[in-house]
Structures are given as structure tokens and as C-alpha cells.
Amino acid sequence: MVKRAATTLVAVAMGATALATAPAYADTVAPTSSPTPSPTAGENFHKPYTPDPRIVSVDVDPDVVVVSRGRSAQVTARVTTKDVQSVDIDLWGPWGHGDHGGDHWFGKRRGGHDDGPKFDRASRSWSFDWSDRAGTYRVHVEAIGLDGKKYTEDRSFTVKRREWHAPRPSSPKATRIAGFDATPEPVRKGRALTLKGTLQVAQCWGDWYYDDWDNFSGRRGGDRYCFDSRDYWNDWHWLGSQDVEVYFQPSGSPRWQYVDTIETDGDGDFATSVRAWRSGTWAVRFDGNRRLKGSEATDYVKVWRH
């Protein structure tokens, strides 16, 4: 009885040992642990964008503006900015003050934590002609950043005039006798006639200004310069101390008769008195010289007989 009990205990002990040393198979499950949850899109750690306001660039094209007489030229300023709510583009002239108000404004901007950098571009153009002052101009840009601060930038450009001047005249200058008149008319036979007029020389010739005897100054500025160069003979100047000859051609005769020689005064004026004996044409003539062309003028007068 005791022996059988001992045998049973040995068997139980061996079974326990076998269970303890048997390998673990699929039915053996390791203890589970709680996984770390994945963050959702709304739970990302987003760093708000910090605006970086500035004027990135100011370009002026061209940097040298050349204007010709009778034409115009254009200059354009192009501005690139970052993170600004408004921008103004002004033109400052050589005299040192703004002569144009700004007209390129961005609308108001509102920044948020998910906003990124904002780049904007604006441009402005100006036209220049011969009447504009030559010199250095300045494009002045003012921008208000999203931070409320003001930022400025300047760019300069130059306006030049394309000067052109006709070569100094070498051929004789034109003259004319202006306002020639023989009075009174008609006139009774034997009565006195007054002949008067003014001798003039072309004041502007090939853009050169005549201001004295055989003197071309070619000066610029004011009324001393011939602005309209296309017509060349666009104004006249008195021509003093010149001999003017008086002639008469009776009606029905092909011949001219020499009467007298008179001299122009300091204003180019001349006047003389003659006796009228026959109806006919009175003439005054300036012969000219190698520097001045000749000119003449005529007036017909009828003479009444007793």
C-alpha cells in the first residue's frame, strides 16, 4: 500500500517535471501592452509663420532716359515686396521734392498662423519730353509691413537731352524788306511821295540765332534760341546800316530808273521822299553781299494829272 502510494507520487512528480520542461507552442500567448496612439492631423505641432516684411527689389528701366526734341521717352519702376500690406511708389525730381502722388497700393492683408510668405509686385511708369528738366531723378518706395512698420527704398535714374545743332551756316542768309509802302496813293502830279519800309535778316537759320551784324551765336535758352528748327526761317531780325536803292518804272516802260540810295537806321528802318510825276511802280532793293542775300519790294502808285 505504501509502495503503491510512493509509486504514484513519483509519477506525479515526473509529470510535473515534463510539463515544466516542455517547449511553448502557439497556444502560449505573451502578455499584451497598450500601444502609443498615432497623432492625428489636427494634433500636429505647427509653428506659426512669422512675417518677414521687406522691399525685395526696386528696378528702374532704363537707368538713363534720353529724350529728343519733339519726342518722348518712358521709364518704368518695378517693385517686389514681401509680407507688406501696402506700398507707394513716388517720383522725386532734381529739385528735391516729390512731384507725383503714389497710386499703386496693395489692399490690406491679414496674417494668420497658417499663412506663409507673401510676395507682391507693382510697377509705375513716367513719360519725359524735351520740356522736362534734365538731371537725376529718384524713385522713392514706401511699404507698410504686416508688422505695421514702414520700409523705404530708393533708386535713381538720369534724364538727358539728345542735343543736336545744325552746322553753322556757310551760305548767304536770307533778307527781306518788310512793310514797304509808297504813300499817299493815288497822288497828284508833282506832289511828294513817302517811301518807307524795314530791312530784315532771317533771325533763325539752321537753328543759329542772328543777333548782330554777321554774328550767329547759336545760344540756347530763352528767346535767344531757335526752338522750331524744322522751318529754319522762322523769325526775322532788324538789319541796320545797310544801303537800300530806290528805283522807279513808269507805266508802260520796261526799264527801271535809278532814283536814290538810302541807309537803314539801327532798327533796320528806312524812309525817303520823292516827287511823283507819272504813274508807275516804285521799288526798293537791297543788293546783298557774300553773307547776305538780296531782297526787294515794290508798290504801284497812280498819279492824277491836273
CSV table of C-alpha atoms in Angstrom, one decimal:
chain,number,residue,atom,x,y,z
A,1,MET,CA,0.0,0.0,0.0
A,2,VAL,CA,2.7,2.4,0.9
A,3,LYS,CA,4.8,1.2,-2.1
A,4,ARG,CA,1.9,2.0,-4.4
A,5,ALA,CA,1.5,5.4,-3.0
A,6,ALA,CA,5.1,6.1,-3.4
A,7,THR,CA,5.0,5.0,-7.0
A,8,THR,CA,2.1,7.3,-7.6
A,9,LEU,CA,3.9,10.3,-6.1
A,10,VAL,CA,6.9,9.6,-8.3
A,11,ALA,CA,4.7,9.5,-11.4
A,12,VAL,CA,3.1,12.8,-10.5
A,13,ALA,CA,6.4,14.4,-9.9
A,14,MET,CA,7.7,13.2,-13.3
A,15,GLY,CA,4.6,14.6,-15.0
A,16,ALA,CA,5.2,18.0,-13.4
A,17,THR,CA,8.8,18.0,-14.5
A,18,ALA,CA,7.8,17.2,-18.0
A,19,LEU,CA,5.3,20.0,-18.1
A,20,ALA,CA,7.8,22.4,-16.8
A,21,THR,CA,10.4,21.5,-19.4
A,22,ALA,CA,8.1,21.1,-22.4
A,23,PRO,CA,8.5,23.8,-25.1
A,24,ALA,CA,5.9,26.5,-25.6
A,25,TYR,CA,3.7,26.2,-28.7
A,26,ALA,CA,1.2,28.5,-30.5
A,27,ASP,CA,-1.2,28.3,-27.7
A,28,THR,CA,1.2,30.2,-25.5
A,29,VAL,CA,0.3,34.0,-25.7
A,30,ALA,CA,2.7,36.7,-24.4
A,31,PRO,CA,1.1,39.4,-22.3
A,32,THR,CA,-0.1,42.4,-24.3
A,33,SER,CA,0.8,46.1,-23.7
A,34,SER,CA,-1.0,49.3,-24.6
A,35,PRO,CA,0.4,50.9,-27.9
A,36,THR,CA,1.3,54.6,-28.2
A,37,PRO,CA,-1.6,56.3,-30.2
A,38,SER,CA,-0.6,58.0,-33.6
A,39,PRO,CA,-1.2,61.7,-33.6
A,40,THR,CA,-4.0,63.0,-35.8
A,41,ALA,CA,-3.6,65.7,-38.4
A,42,GLY,CA,-5.2,68.3,-36.2
A,43,GLU,CA,-2.8,67.4,-33.4
A,44,ASN,CA,0.4,68.4,-35.3
A,45,PHE,CA,2.7,70.8,-33.6
A,46,HIS,CA,2.5,73.7,-36.1
A,47,LYS,CA,4.8,76.7,-35.6
A,48,PRO,CA,3.0,79.9,-36.7
A,49,TYR,CA,4.7,81.8,-39.6
A,50,THR,CA,6.4,84.9,-38.5
A,51,PRO,CA,6.1,87.6,-41.3
A,52,ASP,CA,9.4,89.0,-42.6
A,53,PRO,CA,8.4,92.3,-44.2
A,54,ARG,CA,10.8,93.9,-46.6
A,55,ILE,CA,11.2,95.5,-50.1
A,56,VAL,CA,12.9,92.8,-52.0
A,57,SER,CA,13.9,94.8,-55.1
A,58,VAL,CA,13.4,98.1,-56.9
A,59,ASP,CA,14.3,98.0,-60.6
A,60,VAL,CA,14.2,101.1,-62.9
A,61,ASP,CA,14.4,100.7,-66.7
A,62,PRO,CA,16.1,102.4,-68.3
A,63,ASP,CA,18.5,103.9,-65.8
A,64,VAL,CA,19.4,106.6,-68.4
A,65,VAL,CA,16.4,108.2,-70.2
A,66,VAL,CA,17.4,110.1,-73.4
A,67,VAL,CA,14.8,112.5,-74.9
A,68,SER,CA,14.9,114.1,-78.3
A,69,ARG,CA,13.2,117.3,-79.4
A,70,GLY,CA,9.7,116.6,-80.4
A,71,ARG,CA,9.6,113.1,-78.9
A,72,SER,CA,9.1,111.5,-75.5
A,73,ALA,CA,10.7,108.6,-73.6
A,74,GLN,CA,9.3,106.4,-70.9
A,75,VAL,CA,10.9,105.0,-67.7
A,76,THR,CA,9.3,102.2,-65.6
A,77,ALA,CA,9.9,101.3,-62.0
A,78,ARG,CA,9.1,97.7,-60.9
A,79,VAL,CA,8.9,96.9,-57.2
A,80,THR,CA,8.9,93.4,-55.5
A,81,THR,CA,7.9,93.2,-51.8
A,82,LYS,CA,7.4,90.5,-49.2
A,83,ASP,CA,4.8,90.4,-46.4
A,84,VAL,CA,3.6,94.0,-46.8
A,85,GLN,CA,0.1,95.4,-46.6
A,86,SER,CA,0.6,98.5,-48.7
A,87,VAL,CA,3.2,100.1,-51.0
A,88,ASP,CA,3.6,103.5,-52.5
A,89,ILE,CA,5.8,104.5,-55.5
A,90,ASP,CA,6.7,108.2,-55.9
A,91,LEU,CA,8.9,110.1,-58.3
A,92,TRP,CA,11.3,112.8,-56.9
A,93,GLY,CA,12.8,115.2,-59.3
A,94,PRO,CA,16.1,117.1,-59.5
A,95,TRP,CA,14.6,119.9,-57.4
A,96,GLY,CA,14.3,117.6,-54.4
A,97,HIS,CA,10.6,117.1,-53.8
A,98,GLY,CA,8.0,114.6,-54.8
A,99,ASP,CA,6.1,115.7,-57.9
A,100,HIS,CA,3.7,112.7,-58.2
A,101,GLY,CA,1.4,111.1,-55.6
A,102,GLY,CA,1.5,107.4,-55.1
A,103,ASP,CA,-1.2,105.4,-56.9
A,104,HIS,CA,-0.1,101.8,-56.5
A,105,TRP,CA,-1.5,100.5,-53.3
A,106,PHE,CA,-2.0,96.8,-52.2
A,107,GLY,CA,-5.1,96.0,-50.3
A,108,LYS,CA,-4.9,95.4,-46.6
A,109,ARG,CA,-3.6,92.0,-45.6
A,110,ARG,CA,-4.5,89.9,-42.5
A,111,GLY,CA,-2.0,87.3,-41.4
A,112,GLY,CA,-2.8,84.0,-39.7
A,113,HIS,CA,-0.8,81.3,-38.0
A,114,ASP,CA,-1.0,79.1,-41.2
A,115,ASP,CA,-0.1,81.9,-43.6
A,116,GLY,CA,3.2,81.7,-45.5
A,117,PRO,CA,5.3,84.5,-47.0
A,118,LYS,CA,3.5,86.8,-49.4
A,119,PHE,CA,5.4,88.3,-52.4
A,120,ASP,CA,3.8,91.0,-54.4
A,121,ARG,CA,4.8,93.1,-57.5
A,122,ALA,CA,3.9,96.6,-58.6
A,123,SER,CA,5.1,98.9,-61.3
A,124,ARG,CA,4.7,102.5,-62.3
A,125,SER,CA,5.8,104.4,-65.4
A,126,TRP,CA,6.5,108.1,-66.2
A,127,SER,CA,6.9,109.8,-69.6
A,128,PHE,CA,9.5,112.5,-70.3
A,129,ASP,CA,9.8,115.0,-73.1
A,130,TRP,CA,12.0,117.9,-74.1
A,131,SER,CA,10.3,120.3,-71.7
A,132,ASP,CA,11.2,118.2,-68.6
A,133,ARG,CA,14.3,119.1,-66.7
A,134,ALA,CA,17.4,117.1,-67.3
A,135,GLY,CA,19.2,115.7,-64.3
A,136,THR,CA,19.0,112.9,-61.7
A,137,TYR,CA,15.5,111.6,-60.6
A,138,ARG,CA,14.7,109.3,-57.7
A,139,VAL,CA,12.1,106.6,-57.4
A,140,HIS,CA,11.1,106.5,-53.7
A,141,VAL,CA,9.2,103.4,-52.5
A,142,GLU,CA,7.5,103.2,-49.1
A,143,ALA,CA,5.9,100.0,-47.9
A,144,ILE,CA,3.9,99.2,-44.7
A,145,GLY,CA,4.7,95.7,-43.5
A,146,LEU,CA,2.4,93.2,-41.9
A,147,ASP,CA,4.2,94.2,-38.7
A,148,GLY,CA,2.9,97.8,-39.1
A,149,LYS,CA,6.4,99.2,-39.6
A,150,LYS,CA,7.4,101.4,-42.6
A,151,TYR,CA,10.1,100.3,-45.0
A,152,THR,CA,11.7,102.5,-47.7
A,153,GLU,CA,14.0,102.1,-50.7
A,154,ASP,CA,15.3,104.5,-53.4
A,155,ARG,CA,16.6,104.0,-56.9
A,156,SER,CA,18.0,106.8,-59.1
A,157,PHE,CA,18.0,107.3,-62.9
A,158,THR,CA,19.2,110.1,-65.2
A,159,VAL,CA,17.3,112.1,-67.8
A,160,LYS,CA,19.4,113.5,-70.6
A,161,ARG,CA,18.6,115.6,-73.7
A,162,ARG,CA,19.9,114.4,-77.1
A,163,GLU,CA,21.4,117.7,-78.2
A,164,TRP,CA,21.6,118.3,-81.9
A,165,HIS,CA,22.5,121.5,-83.6
A,166,ALA,CA,22.6,122.3,-87.2
A,167,PRO,CA,26.1,123.2,-88.6
A,168,ARG,CA,26.9,126.9,-88.7
A,169,PRO,CA,25.5,128.4,-91.8
A,170,SER,CA,28.0,129.0,-94.6
A,171,SER,CA,25.8,130.3,-97.4
A,172,PRO,CA,24.3,133.8,-97.6
A,173,LYS,CA,21.5,134.5,-95.1
A,174,ALA,CA,18.0,135.4,-96.3
A,175,THR,CA,16.8,139.0,-96.1
A,176,ARG,CA,13.5,140.7,-96.7
A,177,ILE,CA,12.1,144.2,-97.0
A,178,ALA,CA,9.0,144.2,-94.8
A,179,GLY,CA,6.1,146.7,-94.8
A,180,PHE,CA,7.2,148.6,-97.9
A,181,ASP,CA,4.7,151.4,-98.7
A,182,ALA,CA,4.6,154.4,-101.0
A,183,THR,CA,2.1,157.0,-99.7
A,184,PRO,CA,-0.2,158.7,-100.4
A,185,GLU,CA,-1.8,156.9,-103.2
A,186,PRO,CA,-3.2,157.9,-105.5
A,187,VAL,CA,-1.2,161.2,-105.6
A,188,ARG,CA,-1.4,164.4,-107.6
A,189,LYS,CA,1.3,165.0,-110.2
A,190,GLY,CA,4.3,166.8,-108.6
A,191,ARG,CA,3.3,166.0,-105.1
A,192,ALA,CA,5.7,164.3,-102.6
A,193,LEU,CA,5.6,160.6,-102.0
A,194,THR,CA,7.0,158.9,-98.9
A,195,LEU,CA,8.7,155.6,-99.3
A,196,LYS,CA,9.3,153.6,-96.2
A,197,GLY,CA,9.9,150.0,-95.0
A,198,THR,CA,12.2,147.8,-92.9
A,199,LEU,CA,15.2,145.7,-93.9
A,200,GLN,CA,15.4,142.4,-92.0
A,201,VAL,CA,17.6,139.3,-91.9
A,202,ALA,CA,16.5,135.8,-91.1
A,203,GLN,CA,16.9,135.5,-87.3
A,204,CYS,CA,16.9,131.8,-87.0
A,205,TRP,CA,18.8,129.9,-89.7
A,206,GLY,CA,19.7,126.3,-89.3
A,207,ASP,CA,19.0,126.7,-85.6
A,208,TRP,CA,21.5,129.6,-85.3
A,209,TYR,CA,20.3,132.9,-83.9
A,210,TYR,CA,21.4,136.1,-85.6
A,211,ASP,CA,21.8,138.9,-83.0
A,212,ASP,CA,24.0,141.4,-84.7
A,213,TRP,CA,25.8,142.2,-87.9
A,214,ASP,CA,27.1,138.9,-89.4
A,215,ASN,CA,27.1,137.4,-85.9
A,216,PHE,CA,25.5,134.0,-85.2
A,217,SER,CA,25.6,133.0,-81.6
A,218,GLY,CA,23.8,129.7,-81.6
A,219,ARG,CA,22.9,130.3,-77.9
A,220,ARG,CA,20.5,128.1,-76.0
A,221,GLY,CA,17.8,129.1,-73.7
A,222,GLY,CA,15.1,131.8,-73.5
A,223,ASP,CA,14.2,133.7,-76.7
A,224,ARG,CA,17.8,133.6,-77.8
A,225,TYR,CA,17.4,130.1,-79.2
A,226,CYS,CA,15.5,128.9,-82.3
A,227,PHE,CA,13.2,126.2,-80.9
A,228,ASP,CA,11.5,125.4,-84.2
A,229,SER,CA,14.4,124.1,-86.3
A,230,ARG,CA,12.2,122.5,-89.0
A,231,ASP,CA,11.2,125.7,-90.7
A,232,TYR,CA,14.7,127.3,-90.4
A,233,TRP,CA,13.4,130.7,-91.4
A,234,ASN,CA,11.1,131.1,-88.5
A,235,ASP,CA,11.8,134.7,-87.3
A,236,TRP,CA,13.4,137.9,-88.5
A,237,HIS,CA,15.9,140.4,-87.0
A,238,TRP,CA,16.5,144.0,-88.0
A,239,LEU,CA,19.4,144.7,-90.3
A,240,GLY,CA,20.8,148.2,-89.7
A,241,SER,CA,23.4,150.3,-91.6
A,242,GLN,CA,22.7,148.8,-95.0
A,243,ASP,CA,22.2,150.6,-98.3
A,244,VAL,CA,18.8,150.3,-100.0
A,245,GLU,CA,18.4,151.6,-103.6
A,246,VAL,CA,15.3,153.3,-104.9
A,247,TYR,CA,14.0,152.7,-108.4
A,248,PHE,CA,11.0,153.8,-110.5
A,249,GLN,CA,9.4,152.1,-113.5
A,250,PRO,CA,6.9,154.3,-115.4
A,251,SER,CA,3.7,152.6,-116.5
A,252,GLY,CA,4.2,151.1,-120.0
A,253,SER,CA,8.0,151.1,-119.8
A,254,PRO,CA,10.2,148.0,-119.4
A,255,ARG,CA,13.0,150.0,-117.9
A,256,TRP,CA,13.8,150.8,-114.3
A,257,GLN,CA,15.2,154.2,-113.4
A,258,TYR,CA,17.6,154.7,-110.5
A,259,VAL,CA,16.3,157.3,-108.1
A,260,ASP,CA,18.3,157.3,-104.9
A,261,THR,CA,20.2,155.3,-102.2
A,262,ILE,CA,19.2,155.4,-98.6
A,263,GLU,CA,20.6,153.7,-95.5
A,264,THR,CA,18.7,151.8,-92.8
A,265,ASP,CA,18.8,153.0,-89.3
A,266,GLY,CA,19.6,151.0,-86.1
A,267,ASP,CA,16.2,149.3,-86.3
A,268,GLY,CA,16.5,148.4,-90.0
A,269,ASP,CA,14.0,151.1,-90.9
A,270,PHE,CA,14.4,153.4,-93.9
A,271,ALA,CA,12.3,156.3,-95.3
A,272,THR,CA,12.7,158.9,-98.1
A,273,SER,CA,10.6,161.4,-100.0
A,274,VAL,CA,10.4,161.6,-103.8
A,275,ARG,CA,8.3,163.6,-106.3
A,276,ALA,CA,5.6,161.8,-108.3
A,277,TRP,CA,5.4,162.8,-111.9
A,278,ARG,CA,4.0,159.7,-113.6
A,279,SER,CA,2.0,156.7,-112.6
A,280,GLY,CA,4.2,153.6,-112.2
A,281,THR,CA,5.9,151.2,-109.8
A,282,TRP,CA,8.3,152.2,-107.1
A,283,ALA,CA,10.8,149.7,-105.9
A,284,VAL,CA,13.4,149.4,-103.1
A,285,ARG,CA,16.2,146.9,-103.5
A,286,PHE,CA,18.9,145.5,-101.2
A,287,ASP,CA,21.7,144.1,-103.3
A,288,GLY,CA,23.1,141.9,-100.5
A,289,ASN,CA,26.7,140.5,-100.4
A,290,ARG,CA,28.5,137.3,-100.0
A,291,ARG,CA,27.0,136.8,-96.5
A,292,LEU,CA,23.5,138.3,-97.1
A,293,LYS,CA,21.1,137.5,-99.9
A,294,GLY,CA,19.5,140.4,-101.8
A,295,SER,CA,15.8,141.3,-101.5
A,296,GLU,CA,13.4,143.9,-102.9
A,297,ALA,CA,9.8,145.2,-102.6
A,298,THR,CA,7.5,147.2,-104.9
A,299,ASP,CA,4.4,149.4,-104.7
A,300,TYR,CA,2.3,150.8,-107.6
A,301,VAL,CA,1.2,154.4,-107.4
A,302,LYS,CA,-1.3,156.1,-109.7
A,303,VAL,CA,-0.6,159.8,-110.4
A,304,TRP,CA,-3.5,162.2,-111.1
A,305,ARG,CA,-2.9,165.0,-113.6
A,306,HIS,CA,-4.4,168.5,-113.3
